[in-house]
Amino acid sequence: MNKYIPLLQNTKMFSGIDSQEIDYMLSCLSAKIHKYDKDSYIIRSGDPVVSLGMVLSGSVLIIKEDFWGNRSILSEILPGTIFAESYACLPDMPIEASAVADSYVEVMFFDIRRILTACTSACTSHTRLIQNLLAAIAAKNVILTKKIEHLTKRTIRERLLSYLSAESLKYGCPTFEIPFNRQQLADYLSVDRSALSNEISKLQSEGILICKKNRFTMNKNIP
């Protein structure tokens, strides 16, 4: 697992913890690595969860599916980011979303009980790990709040512009790339793909934005 330590050092979960401590903690936390092919389910809705996952390579989509199989994307998990941590902290509550590999992925799992139970020596690194986990959970709650803000918009146009505006502000640039293809963006915004494509075409013809695949440029001169 040593080859992953440089990546782990740059994650929120292990922020401020040196490489030697991380190496020791991986064993202490019962860390395990699993590999998944694209479109494989990593966690299925309804499963009990006792471990949180961290993407090491590739990307993972957190999705919700209804009775008829209609899919809504809640978030995309990129390397260095954790997932399923909230449900891991609530082992008696089955998870209400699924984690699906969006590409070939490697995932490291950590036993949540090992994280939340302080070492007998009460080492400062373990205390820092727990603080980092709380910060990561709080940051994710902020992201979900932003998504809710997009979904409260009534029309497809309003939802799309709300999302694109937020992405542009996040990157500090009118030109940026989003992490979704067209179908994934439709799922994320909970709208029909064809209707979304039509709205993007209208916005381009009105000069409000330029779109090429997942790359967008916003026109600041038009409100």
mmCIF file with all atom_site columns, C-alpha atoms in Angstrom:
data_model
loop_
_atom_site.group_PDB
_atom_site.id
_atom_site.type_symbol
_atom_site.label_atom_id
_atom_site.label_alt_id
_atom_site.label_comp_id
_atom_site.label_asym_id
_atom_site.label_entity_id
_atom_site.label_seq_id
_atom_site.pdbx_PDB_ins_code
_atom_site.Cartn_x
_atom_site.Cartn_y
_atom_site.Cartn_z
_atom_site.occupancy
_atom_site.B_iso_or_equiv
_atom_site.pdbx_formal_charge
_atom_site.auth_seq_id
_atom_site.auth_comp_id
_atom_site.auth_asym_id
_atom_site.auth_atom_id
_atom_site.pdbx_PDB_model_num
ATOM 1   C CA . MET A 1 1   ? 0.000   0.000  0.000   1.00 0.00 ? 1   MET A CA 1
ATOM 2   C CA . ASN A 1 2   ? 3.050   2.251  0.238   1.00 0.00 ? 2   ASN A CA 1
ATOM 3   C CA . LYS A 1 3   ? 2.596   3.500  -3.328  1.00 0.00 ? 3   LYS A CA 1
ATOM 4   C CA . TYR A 1 4   ? -0.651  5.208  -2.301  1.00 0.00 ? 4   TYR A CA 1
ATOM 5   C CA . ILE A 1 5   ? 0.836   7.154  0.622   1.00 0.00 ? 5   ILE A CA 1
ATOM 6   C CA . PRO A 1 6   ? 1.758   10.245 -1.497  1.00 0.00 ? 6   PRO A CA 1
ATOM 7   C CA . LEU A 1 7   ? -1.872  10.403 -2.661  1.00 0.00 ? 7   LEU A CA 1
ATOM 8   C CA . LEU A 1 8   ? -3.203  9.922  0.870   1.00 0.00 ? 8   LEU A CA 1
ATOM 9   C CA . GLN A 1 9   ? -1.003  12.742 2.186   1.00 0.00 ? 9   GLN A CA 1
ATOM 10  C CA . ASN A 1 10  ? -2.799  15.155 -0.148  1.00 0.00 ? 10  ASN A CA 1
ATOM 11  C CA . THR A 1 11  ? -6.302  14.127 0.921   1.00 0.00 ? 11  THR A CA 1
ATOM 12  C CA . LYS A 1 12  ? -8.510  15.931 3.420   1.00 0.00 ? 12  LYS A CA 1
ATOM 13  C CA . MET A 1 13  ? -8.754  12.792 5.527   1.00 0.00 ? 13  MET A CA 1
ATOM 14  C CA . PHE A 1 14  ? -4.996  12.519 6.126   1.00 0.00 ? 14  PHE A CA 1
ATOM 15  C CA . SER A 1 15  ? -4.185  16.223 6.021   1.00 0.00 ? 15  SER A CA 1
ATOM 16  C CA . GLY A 1 16  ? -1.414  17.148 8.455   1.00 0.00 ? 16  GLY A CA 1
ATOM 17  C CA . ILE A 1 17  ? -0.327  13.533 9.042   1.00 0.00 ? 17  ILE A CA 1
ATOM 18  C CA . ASP A 1 18  ? 3.162   12.541 7.899   1.00 0.00 ? 18  ASP A CA 1
ATOM 19  C CA . SER A 1 19  ? 3.920   9.576  5.644   1.00 0.00 ? 19  SER A CA 1
ATOM 20  C CA . GLN A 1 20  ? 5.328   7.360  8.412   1.00 0.00 ? 20  GLN A CA 1
ATOM 21  C CA . GLU A 1 21  ? 2.223   7.845  10.529  1.00 0.00 ? 21  GLU A CA 1
ATOM 22  C CA . ILE A 1 22  ? -0.029  7.133  7.562   1.00 0.00 ? 22  ILE A CA 1
ATOM 23  C CA . ASP A 1 23  ? 1.864   3.906  6.849   1.00 0.00 ? 23  ASP A CA 1
ATOM 24  C CA . TYR A 1 24  ? 1.331   2.800  10.449  1.00 0.00 ? 24  TYR A CA 1
ATOM 25  C CA . MET A 1 25  ? -2.323  3.879  10.489  1.00 0.00 ? 25  MET A CA 1
ATOM 26  C CA . LEU A 1 26  ? -3.265  1.918  7.362   1.00 0.00 ? 26  LEU A CA 1
ATOM 27  C CA . SER A 1 27  ? -2.706  -1.284 9.286   1.00 0.00 ? 27  SER A CA 1
ATOM 28  C CA . CYS A 1 28  ? -4.357  0.114  12.413  1.00 0.00 ? 28  CYS A CA 1
ATOM 29  C CA . LEU A 1 29  ? -7.462  1.092  10.418  1.00 0.00 ? 29  LEU A CA 1
ATOM 30  C CA . SER A 1 30  ? -7.728  -2.298 8.629   1.00 0.00 ? 30  SER A CA 1
ATOM 31  C CA . ALA A 1 31  ? -7.383  -0.593 5.257   1.00 0.00 ? 31  ALA A CA 1
ATOM 32  C CA . LYS A 1 32  ? -8.214  -2.812 2.264   1.00 0.00 ? 32  LYS A CA 1
ATOM 33  C CA . ILE A 1 33  ? -8.065  -2.142 -1.467  1.00 0.00 ? 33  ILE A CA 1
ATOM 34  C CA . HIS A 1 34  ? -10.680 -3.373 -3.954  1.00 0.00 ? 34  HIS A CA 1
ATOM 35  C CA . LYS A 1 35  ? -10.779 -2.900 -7.723  1.00 0.00 ? 35  LYS A CA 1
ATOM 36  C CA . TYR A 1 36  ? -13.892 -2.494 -9.881  1.00 0.00 ? 36  TYR A CA 1
ATOM 37  C CA . ASP A 1 37  ? -14.623 -2.388 -13.597 1.00 0.00 ? 37  ASP A CA 1
ATOM 38  C CA . LYS A 1 38  ? -16.688 0.407  -15.157 1.00 0.00 ? 38  LYS A CA 1
ATOM 39  C CA . ASP A 1 39  ? -20.417 0.254  -14.296 1.00 0.00 ? 39  ASP A CA 1
ATOM 40  C CA . SER A 1 40  ? -19.812 -2.181 -11.410 1.00 0.00 ? 40  SER A CA 1
ATOM 41  C CA . TYR A 1 41  ? -21.721 -1.574 -8.192  1.00 0.00 ? 41  TYR A CA 1
ATOM 42  C CA . ILE A 1 42  ? -19.383 -0.849 -5.298  1.00 0.00 ? 42  ILE A CA 1
ATOM 43  C CA . ILE A 1 43  ? -22.226 -0.380 -2.827  1.00 0.00 ? 43  ILE A CA 1
ATOM 44  C CA . ARG A 1 44  ? -25.901 -1.054 -3.525  1.00 0.00 ? 44  ARG A CA 1
ATOM 45  C CA . SER A 1 45  ? -28.778 0.862  -2.029  1.00 0.00 ? 45  SER A CA 1
ATOM 46  C CA . GLY A 1 46  ? -30.101 -1.010 0.982   1.00 0.00 ? 46  GLY A CA 1
ATOM 47  C CA . ASP A 1 47  ? -26.746 -2.528 1.953   1.00 0.00 ? 47  ASP A CA 1
ATOM 48  C CA . PRO A 1 48  ? -25.487 -2.129 5.521   1.00 0.00 ? 48  PRO A CA 1
ATOM 49  C CA . VAL A 1 49  ? -22.262 -0.108 5.541   1.00 0.00 ? 49  VAL A CA 1
ATOM 50  C CA . VAL A 1 50  ? -19.487 -0.456 8.122   1.00 0.00 ? 50  VAL A CA 1
ATOM 51  C CA . SER A 1 51  ? -16.583 0.956  6.106   1.00 0.00 ? 51  SER A CA 1
ATOM 52  C CA . LEU A 1 52  ? -16.022 4.252  4.364   1.00 0.00 ? 52  LEU A CA 1
ATOM 53  C CA . GLY A 1 53  ? -14.401 4.216  0.945   1.00 0.00 ? 53  GLY A CA 1
ATOM 54  C CA . MET A 1 54  ? -11.756 6.447  -0.624  1.00 0.00 ? 54  MET A CA 1
ATOM 55  C CA . VAL A 1 55  ? -11.233 6.526  -4.379  1.00 0.00 ? 55  VAL A CA 1
ATOM 56  C CA . LEU A 1 56  ? -7.589  5.946  -5.289  1.00 0.00 ? 56  LEU A CA 1
ATOM 57  C CA . SER A 1 57  ? -7.954  6.003  -9.076  1.00 0.00 ? 57  SER A CA 1
ATOM 58  C CA . GLY A 1 58  ? -10.803 6.496  -11.534 1.00 0.00 ? 58  GLY A CA 1
ATOM 59  C CA . SER A 1 59  ? -14.137 7.973  -10.462 1.00 0.00 ? 59  SER A CA 1
ATOM 60  C CA . VAL A 1 60  ? -17.274 6.807  -8.681  1.00 0.00 ? 60  VAL A CA 1
ATOM 61  C CA . LEU A 1 61  ? -20.834 8.055  -9.081  1.00 0.00 ? 61  LEU A CA 1
ATOM 62  C CA . ILE A 1 62  ? -23.206 8.207  -6.125  1.00 0.00 ? 62  ILE A CA 1
ATOM 63  C CA . ILE A 1 63  ? -26.659 7.562  -7.566  1.00 0.00 ? 63  ILE A CA 1
ATOM 64  C CA . LYS A 1 64  ? -30.261 7.043  -6.531  1.00 0.00 ? 64  LYS A CA 1
ATOM 65  C CA . GLU A 1 65  ? -32.573 4.818  -8.549  1.00 0.00 ? 65  GLU A CA 1
ATOM 66  C CA . ASP A 1 66  ? -36.359 4.698  -8.282  1.00 0.00 ? 66  ASP A CA 1
ATOM 67  C CA . PHE A 1 67  ? -38.657 1.672  -8.606  1.00 0.00 ? 67  PHE A CA 1
ATOM 68  C CA . TRP A 1 68  ? -38.532 1.896  -12.414 1.00 0.00 ? 68  TRP A CA 1
ATOM 69  C CA . GLY A 1 69  ? -34.756 2.201  -12.623 1.00 0.00 ? 69  GLY A CA 1
ATOM 70  C CA . ASN A 1 70  ? -34.630 5.935  -13.330 1.00 0.00 ? 70  ASN A CA 1
ATOM 71  C CA . ARG A 1 71  ? -31.281 7.243  -12.146 1.00 0.00 ? 71  ARG A CA 1
ATOM 72  C CA . SER A 1 72  ? -30.380 10.499 -10.429 1.00 0.00 ? 72  SER A CA 1
ATOM 73  C CA . ILE A 1 73  ? -26.716 11.361 -9.857  1.00 0.00 ? 73  ILE A CA 1
ATOM 74  C CA . LEU A 1 74  ? -26.054 12.831 -6.427  1.00 0.00 ? 74  LEU A CA 1
ATOM 75  C CA . SER A 1 75  ? -22.321 13.395 -6.825  1.00 0.00 ? 75  SER A CA 1
ATOM 76  C CA . GLU A 1 76  ? -19.104 12.293 -8.503  1.00 0.00 ? 76  GLU A CA 1
ATOM 77  C CA . ILE A 1 77  ? -16.288 11.006 -6.280  1.00 0.00 ? 77  ILE A CA 1
ATOM 78  C CA . LEU A 1 78  ? -12.760 11.632 -7.587  1.00 0.00 ? 78  LEU A CA 1
ATOM 79  C CA . PRO A 1 79  ? -9.380  10.288 -6.376  1.00 0.00 ? 79  PRO A CA 1
ATOM 80  C CA . GLY A 1 80  ? -8.593  11.252 -2.797  1.00 0.00 ? 80  GLY A CA 1
ATOM 81  C CA . THR A 1 81  ? -12.254 11.753 -1.874  1.00 0.00 ? 81  THR A CA 1
ATOM 82  C CA . ILE A 1 82  ? -14.197 9.600  0.584   1.00 0.00 ? 82  ILE A CA 1
ATOM 83  C CA . PHE A 1 83  ? -17.736 8.249  0.252   1.00 0.00 ? 83  PHE A CA 1
ATOM 84  C CA . ALA A 1 84  ? -20.327 6.345  2.337   1.00 0.00 ? 84  ALA A CA 1
ATOM 85  C CA . GLU A 1 85  ? -18.846 7.893  5.483   1.00 0.00 ? 85  GLU A CA 1
ATOM 86  C CA . SER A 1 86  ? -22.174 9.133  6.895   1.00 0.00 ? 86  SER A CA 1
ATOM 87  C CA . TYR A 1 87  ? -23.833 5.726  6.644   1.00 0.00 ? 87  TYR A CA 1
ATOM 88  C CA . ALA A 1 88  ? -20.716 4.004  7.979   1.00 0.00 ? 88  ALA A CA 1
ATOM 89  C CA . CYS A 1 89  ? -21.179 6.146  11.083  1.00 0.00 ? 89  CYS A CA 1
ATOM 90  C CA . LEU A 1 90  ? -24.800 4.893  11.277  1.00 0.00 ? 90  LEU A CA 1
ATOM 91  C CA . PRO A 1 91  ? -24.413 1.107  10.876  1.00 0.00 ? 91  PRO A CA 1
ATOM 92  C CA . ASP A 1 92  ? -28.062 0.386  11.755  1.00 0.00 ? 92  ASP A CA 1
ATOM 93  C CA . MET A 1 93  ? -29.286 2.517  8.828   1.00 0.00 ? 93  MET A CA 1
ATOM 94  C CA . PRO A 1 94  ? -29.046 0.875  5.371   1.00 0.00 ? 94  PRO A CA 1
ATOM 95  C CA . ILE A 1 95  ? -27.581 3.179  2.761   1.00 0.00 ? 95  ILE A CA 1
ATOM 96  C CA . GLU A 1 96  ? -30.161 4.924  0.554   1.00 0.00 ? 96  GLU A CA 1
ATOM 97  C CA . ALA A 1 97  ? -27.928 5.431  -2.484  1.00 0.00 ? 97  ALA A CA 1
ATOM 98  C CA . SER A 1 98  ? -25.614 3.313  -4.608  1.00 0.00 ? 98  SER A CA 1
ATOM 99  C CA . ALA A 1 99  ? -21.956 3.786  -5.490  1.00 0.00 ? 99  ALA A CA 1
ATOM 100 C CA . VAL A 1 100 ? -21.150 2.825  -9.094  1.00 0.00 ? 100 VAL A CA 1
ATOM 101 C CA . ALA A 1 101 ? -17.778 2.775  -10.852 1.00 0.00 ? 101 ALA A CA 1
ATOM 102 C CA . ASP A 1 102 ? -17.787 5.405  -13.619 1.00 0.00 ? 102 ASP A CA 1
ATOM 103 C CA . SER A 1 103 ? -14.516 3.933  -14.937 1.00 0.00 ? 103 SER A CA 1
ATOM 104 C CA . TYR A 1 104 ? -12.069 1.306  -13.792 1.00 0.00 ? 104 TYR A CA 1
ATOM 105 C CA . VAL A 1 105 ? -11.494 2.265  -10.160 1.00 0.00 ? 105 VAL A CA 1
ATOM 106 C CA . GLU A 1 106 ? -9.415  1.372  -7.153  1.00 0.00 ? 106 GLU A CA 1
ATOM 107 C CA . VAL A 1 107 ? -11.001 1.989  -3.769  1.00 0.00 ? 107 VAL A CA 1
ATOM 108 C CA . MET A 1 108 ? -9.466  1.832  -0.305  1.00 0.00 ? 108 MET A CA 1
ATOM 109 C CA . PHE A 1 109 ? -11.880 0.931  2.497   1.00 0.00 ? 109 PHE A CA 1
ATOM 110 C CA . PHE A 1 110 ? -11.430 1.831  6.161   1.00 0.00 ? 110 PHE A CA 1
ATOM 111 C CA . ASP A 1 111 ? -13.248 0.235  9.087   1.00 0.00 ? 111 ASP A CA 1
ATOM 112 C CA . ILE A 1 112 ? -15.172 3.137  10.617  1.00 0.00 ? 112 ILE A CA 1
ATOM 113 C CA . ARG A 1 113 ? -15.013 1.545  14.068  1.00 0.00 ? 113 ARG A CA 1
ATOM 114 C CA . ARG A 1 114 ? -11.223 1.650  13.938  1.00 0.00 ? 114 ARG A CA 1
ATOM 115 C CA . ILE A 1 115 ? -11.347 5.338  12.987  1.00 0.00 ? 115 ILE A CA 1
ATOM 116 C CA . LEU A 1 116 ? -13.785 6.402  15.696  1.00 0.00 ? 116 LEU A CA 1
ATOM 117 C CA . THR A 1 117 ? -12.092 4.387  18.440  1.00 0.00 ? 117 THR A CA 1
ATOM 118 C CA . ALA A 1 118 ? -9.030  6.275  19.617  1.00 0.00 ? 118 ALA A CA 1
ATOM 119 C CA . CYS A 1 119 ? -5.745  4.399  19.966  1.00 0.00 ? 119 CYS A CA 1
ATOM 120 C CA . THR A 1 120 ? -4.797  3.213  23.454  1.00 0.00 ? 120 THR A CA 1
ATOM 121 C CA . SER A 1 121 ? -1.964  5.713  23.324  1.00 0.00 ? 121 SER A CA 1
ATOM 122 C CA . ALA A 1 122 ? -4.374  8.465  22.193  1.00 0.00 ? 122 ALA A CA 1
ATOM 123 C CA . CYS A 1 123 ? -1.881  9.485  19.503  1.00 0.00 ? 123 CYS A CA 1
ATOM 124 C CA . THR A 1 124 ? -2.182  12.974 18.062  1.00 0.00 ? 124 THR A CA 1
ATOM 125 C CA . SER A 1 125 ? -2.336  11.593 14.502  1.00 0.00 ? 125 SER A CA 1
ATOM 126 C CA . HIS A 1 126 ? -5.473  9.602  15.274  1.00 0.00 ? 126 HIS A CA 1
ATOM 127 C CA . THR A 1 127 ? -7.062  12.641 16.877  1.00 0.00 ? 127 THR A CA 1
ATOM 128 C CA . ARG A 1 128 ? -6.184  14.645 13.760  1.00 0.00 ? 128 ARG A CA 1
ATOM 129 C CA . LEU A 1 129 ? -7.716  11.910 11.577  1.00 0.00 ? 129 LEU A CA 1
ATOM 130 C CA . ILE A 1 130 ? -11.045 12.149 13.418  1.00 0.00 ? 130 ILE A CA 1
ATOM 131 C CA . GLN A 1 131 ? -11.006 15.949 13.102  1.00 0.00 ? 131 GLN A CA 1
ATOM 132 C CA . ASN A 1 132 ? -10.267 15.632 9.373   1.00 0.00 ? 132 ASN A CA 1
ATOM 133 C CA . LEU A 1 133 ? -13.139 13.182 8.914   1.00 0.00 ? 133 LEU A CA 1
ATOM 134 C CA . LEU A 1 134 ? -15.579 15.591 10.573  1.00 0.00 ? 134 LEU A CA 1
ATOM 135 C CA . ALA A 1 135 ? -14.329 18.401 8.320   1.00 0.00 ? 135 ALA A CA 1
ATOM 136 C CA . ALA A 1 136 ? -14.743 16.218 5.216   1.00 0.00 ? 136 ALA A CA 1
ATOM 137 C CA . ILE A 1 137 ? -18.315 15.320 6.185   1.00 0.00 ? 137 ILE A CA 1
ATOM 138 C CA . ALA A 1 138 ? -19.118 19.002 6.754   1.00 0.00 ? 138 ALA A CA 1
ATOM 139 C CA . ALA A 1 139 ? -17.661 19.933 3.354   1.00 0.00 ? 139 ALA A CA 1
ATOM 140 C CA . LYS A 1 140 ? -19.822 17.307 1.657   1.00 0.00 ? 140 LYS A CA 1
ATOM 141 C CA . ASN A 1 141 ? -22.911 18.666 3.364   1.00 0.00 ? 141 ASN A CA 1
ATOM 142 C CA . VAL A 1 142 ? -22.109 22.072 1.877   1.00 0.00 ? 142 VAL A CA 1
ATOM 143 C CA . ILE A 1 143 ? -21.843 20.520 -1.611  1.00 0.00 ? 143 ILE A CA 1
ATOM 144 C CA . LEU A 1 144 ? -25.202 18.767 -1.213  1.00 0.00 ? 144 LEU A CA 1
ATOM 145 C CA . THR A 1 145 ? -26.756 22.023 -0.048  1.00 0.00 ? 145 THR A CA 1
ATOM 146 C CA . LYS A 1 146 ? -25.545 23.667 -3.261  1.00 0.00 ? 146 LYS A CA 1
ATOM 147 C CA . LYS A 1 147 ? -27.127 20.904 -5.321  1.00 0.00 ? 147 LYS A CA 1
ATOM 148 C CA . ILE A 1 148 ? -30.418 21.375 -3.515  1.00 0.00 ? 148 ILE A CA 1
ATOM 149 C CA . GLU A 1 149 ? -30.191 25.053 -4.464  1.00 0.00 ? 149 GLU A CA 1
ATOM 150 C CA . HIS A 1 150 ? -29.961 24.078 -8.165  1.00 0.00 ? 150 HIS A CA 1
ATOM 151 C CA . LEU A 1 151 ? -32.880 21.644 -7.900  1.00 0.00 ? 151 LEU A CA 1
ATOM 152 C CA . THR A 1 152 ? -35.174 24.211 -6.282  1.00 0.00 ? 152 THR A CA 1
ATOM 153 C CA . LYS A 1 153 ? -35.200 26.103 -9.581  1.00 0.00 ? 153 LYS A CA 1
ATOM 154 C CA . ARG A 1 154 ? -38.414 25.503 -11.490 1.00 0.00 ? 154 ARG A CA 1
ATOM 155 C CA . THR A 1 155 ? -37.265 25.238 -15.092 1.00 0.00 ? 155 THR A CA 1
ATOM 156 C CA . ILE A 1 156 ? -34.523 23.308 -16.856 1.00 0.00 ? 156 ILE A CA 1
ATOM 157 C CA . ARG A 1 157 ? -32.949 26.586 -17.938 1.00 0.00 ? 157 ARG A CA 1
ATOM 158 C CA . GLU A 1 158 ? -32.847 27.900 -14.380 1.00 0.00 ? 158 GLU A CA 1
ATOM 159 C CA . ARG A 1 159 ? -31.365 24.671 -13.024 1.00 0.00 ? 159 ARG A CA 1
ATOM 160 C CA . LEU A 1 160 ? -28.733 24.537 -15.752 1.00 0.00 ? 160 LEU A CA 1
ATOM 161 C CA . LEU A 1 161 ? -27.691 28.175 -15.398 1.00 0.00 ? 161 LEU A CA 1
ATOM 162 C CA . SER A 1 162 ? -27.610 27.871 -11.605 1.00 0.00 ? 162 SER A CA 1
ATOM 163 C CA . TYR A 1 163 ? -25.241 24.923 -11.869 1.00 0.00 ? 163 TYR A CA 1
ATOM 164 C CA . LEU A 1 164 ? -23.043 26.429 -14.590 1.00 0.00 ? 164 LEU A CA 1
ATOM 165 C CA . SER A 1 165 ? -22.845 29.747 -12.753 1.00 0.00 ? 165 SER A CA 1
ATOM 166 C CA . ALA A 1 166 ? -21.693 27.951 -9.592  1.00 0.00 ? 166 ALA A CA 1
ATOM 167 C CA . GLU A 1 167 ? -19.060 25.998 -11.540 1.00 0.00 ? 167 GLU A CA 1
ATOM 168 C CA . SER A 1 168 ? -17.774 29.158 -13.207 1.00 0.00 ? 168 SER A CA 1
ATOM 169 C CA . LEU A 1 169 ? -17.486 30.913 -9.846  1.00 0.00 ? 169 LEU A CA 1
ATOM 170 C CA . LYS A 1 170 ? -15.762 27.868 -8.344  1.00 0.00 ? 170 LYS A CA 1
ATOM 171 C CA . TYR A 1 171 ? -13.062 27.926 -11.036 1.00 0.00 ? 171 TYR A CA 1
ATOM 172 C CA . GLY A 1 172 ? -12.950 31.714 -11.165 1.00 0.00 ? 172 GLY A CA 1
ATOM 173 C CA . CYS A 1 173 ? -13.154 31.627 -14.955 1.00 0.00 ? 173 CYS A CA 1
ATOM 174 C CA . PRO A 1 174 ? -15.943 31.903 -17.567 1.00 0.00 ? 174 PRO A CA 1
ATOM 175 C CA . THR A 1 175 ? -14.501 28.862 -19.367 1.00 0.00 ? 175 THR A CA 1
ATOM 176 C CA . PHE A 1 176 ? -14.448 25.571 -17.487 1.00 0.00 ? 176 PHE A CA 1
ATOM 177 C CA . GLU A 1 177 ? -15.103 21.841 -17.807 1.00 0.00 ? 177 GLU A CA 1
ATOM 178 C CA . ILE A 1 178 ? -17.732 19.957 -15.858 1.00 0.00 ? 178 ILE A CA 1
ATOM 179 C CA . PRO A 1 179 ? -17.220 16.348 -14.668 1.00 0.00 ? 179 PRO A CA 1
ATOM 180 C CA . PHE A 1 180 ? -20.390 15.053 -16.373 1.00 0.00 ? 180 PHE A CA 1
ATOM 181 C CA . ASN A 1 181 ? -21.336 13.970 -19.889 1.00 0.00 ? 181 ASN A CA 1
ATOM 182 C CA . ARG A 1 182 ? -24.747 15.040 -21.195 1.00 0.00 ? 182 ARG A CA 1
ATOM 183 C CA . GLN A 1 183 ? -26.677 12.100 -19.733 1.00 0.00 ? 183 GLN A CA 1
ATOM 184 C CA . GLN A 1 184 ? -24.931 12.440 -16.384 1.00 0.00 ? 184 GLN A CA 1
ATOM 185 C CA . LEU A 1 185 ? -25.647 16.167 -16.281 1.00 0.00 ? 185 LEU A CA 1
ATOM 186 C CA . ALA A 1 186 ? -29.309 15.459 -16.970 1.00 0.00 ? 186 ALA A CA 1
ATOM 187 C CA . ASP A 1 187 ? -29.339 12.886 -14.176 1.00 0.00 ? 187 ASP A CA 1
ATOM 188 C CA . TYR A 1 188 ? -27.576 15.286 -11.813 1.00 0.00 ? 188 TYR A CA 1
ATOM 189 C CA . LEU A 1 189 ? -30.134 18.028 -12.487 1.00 0.00 ? 189 LEU A CA 1
ATOM 190 C CA . SER A 1 190 ? -33.031 15.524 -12.517 1.00 0.00 ? 190 SER A CA 1
ATOM 191 C CA . VAL A 1 191 ? -34.213 16.529 -16.002 1.00 0.00 ? 191 VAL A CA 1
ATOM 192 C CA . ASP A 1 192 ? -34.790 14.805 -19.336 1.00 0.00 ? 192 ASP A CA 1
ATOM 193 C CA . ARG A 1 193 ? -31.665 14.525 -21.480 1.00 0.00 ? 193 ARG A CA 1
ATOM 194 C CA . SER A 1 194 ? -33.334 15.650 -24.726 1.00 0.00 ? 194 SER A CA 1
ATOM 195 C CA . ALA A 1 195 ? -34.939 18.631 -23.015 1.00 0.00 ? 195 ALA A CA 1
ATOM 196 C CA . LEU A 1 196 ? -31.579 19.544 -21.493 1.00 0.00 ? 196 LEU A CA 1
ATOM 197 C CA . SER A 1 197 ? -29.837 19.348 -24.877 1.00 0.00 ? 197 SER A CA 1
ATOM 198 C CA . ASN A 1 198 ? -32.527 21.541 -26.409 1.00 0.00 ? 198 ASN A CA 1
ATOM 199 C CA . GLU A 1 199 ? -32.070 24.127 -23.658 1.00 0.00 ? 199 GLU A CA 1
ATOM 200 C CA . ILE A 1 200 ? -28.300 24.162 -24.154 1.00 0.00 ? 200 ILE A CA 1
ATOM 201 C CA . SER A 1 201 ? -28.837 24.722 -27.887 1.00 0.00 ? 201 SER A CA 1
ATOM 202 C CA . LYS A 1 202 ? -31.207 27.628 -27.148 1.00 0.00 ? 202 LYS A CA 1
ATOM 203 C CA . LEU A 1 203 ? -28.727 29.221 -24.750 1.00 0.00 ? 203 LEU A CA 1
ATOM 204 C CA . GLN A 1 204 ? -26.004 28.955 -27.374 1.00 0.00 ? 204 GLN A CA 1
ATOM 205 C CA . SER A 1 205 ? -28.193 30.523 -30.074 1.00 0.00 ? 205 SER A CA 1
ATOM 206 C CA . GLU A 1 206 ? -29.000 33.366 -27.663 1.00 0.00 ? 206 GLU A CA 1
ATOM 207 C CA . GLY A 1 207 ? -25.287 33.933 -27.071 1.00 0.00 ? 207 GLY A CA 1
ATOM 208 C CA . ILE A 1 208 ? -25.488 33.182 -23.355 1.00 0.00 ? 208 ILE A CA 1
ATOM 209 C CA . LEU A 1 209 ? -22.984 30.355 -23.484 1.00 0.00 ? 209 LEU A CA 1
ATOM 210 C CA . ILE A 1 210 ? -20.787 28.241 -25.731 1.00 0.00 ? 210 ILE A CA 1
ATOM 211 C CA . CYS A 1 211 ? -20.704 24.493 -25.244 1.00 0.00 ? 211 CYS A CA 1
ATOM 212 C CA . LYS A 1 212 ? -18.410 21.828 -26.687 1.00 0.00 ? 212 LYS A CA 1
ATOM 213 C CA . LYS A 1 213 ? -18.997 18.454 -25.044 1.00 0.00 ? 213 LYS A CA 1
ATOM 214 C CA . ASN A 1 214 ? -18.397 19.088 -21.335 1.00 0.00 ? 214 ASN A CA 1
ATOM 215 C CA . ARG A 1 215 ? -16.561 22.395 -21.830 1.00 0.00 ? 215 ARG A CA 1
ATOM 216 C CA . PHE A 1 216 ? -18.582 25.577 -21.297 1.00 0.00 ? 216 PHE A CA 1
ATOM 217 C CA . THR A 1 217 ? -17.889 29.275 -21.753 1.00 0.00 ? 217 THR A CA 1
ATOM 218 C CA . MET A 1 218 ? -20.276 31.759 -20.134 1.00 0.00 ? 218 MET A CA 1
ATOM 219 C CA . ASN A 1 219 ? -20.928 35.191 -21.646 1.00 0.00 ? 219 ASN A CA 1
ATOM 220 C CA . LYS A 1 220 ? -20.632 37.810 -18.911 1.00 0.00 ? 220 LYS A CA 1
ATOM 221 C CA . ASN A 1 221 ? -22.205 40.509 -21.077 1.00 0.00 ? 221 ASN A CA 1
ATOM 222 C CA . ILE A 1 222 ? -25.628 38.874 -21.005 1.00 0.00 ? 222 ILE A CA 1
ATOM 223 C CA . PRO A 1 223 ? -27.550 38.704 -17.704 1.00 0.00 ? 223 PRO A CA 1
#
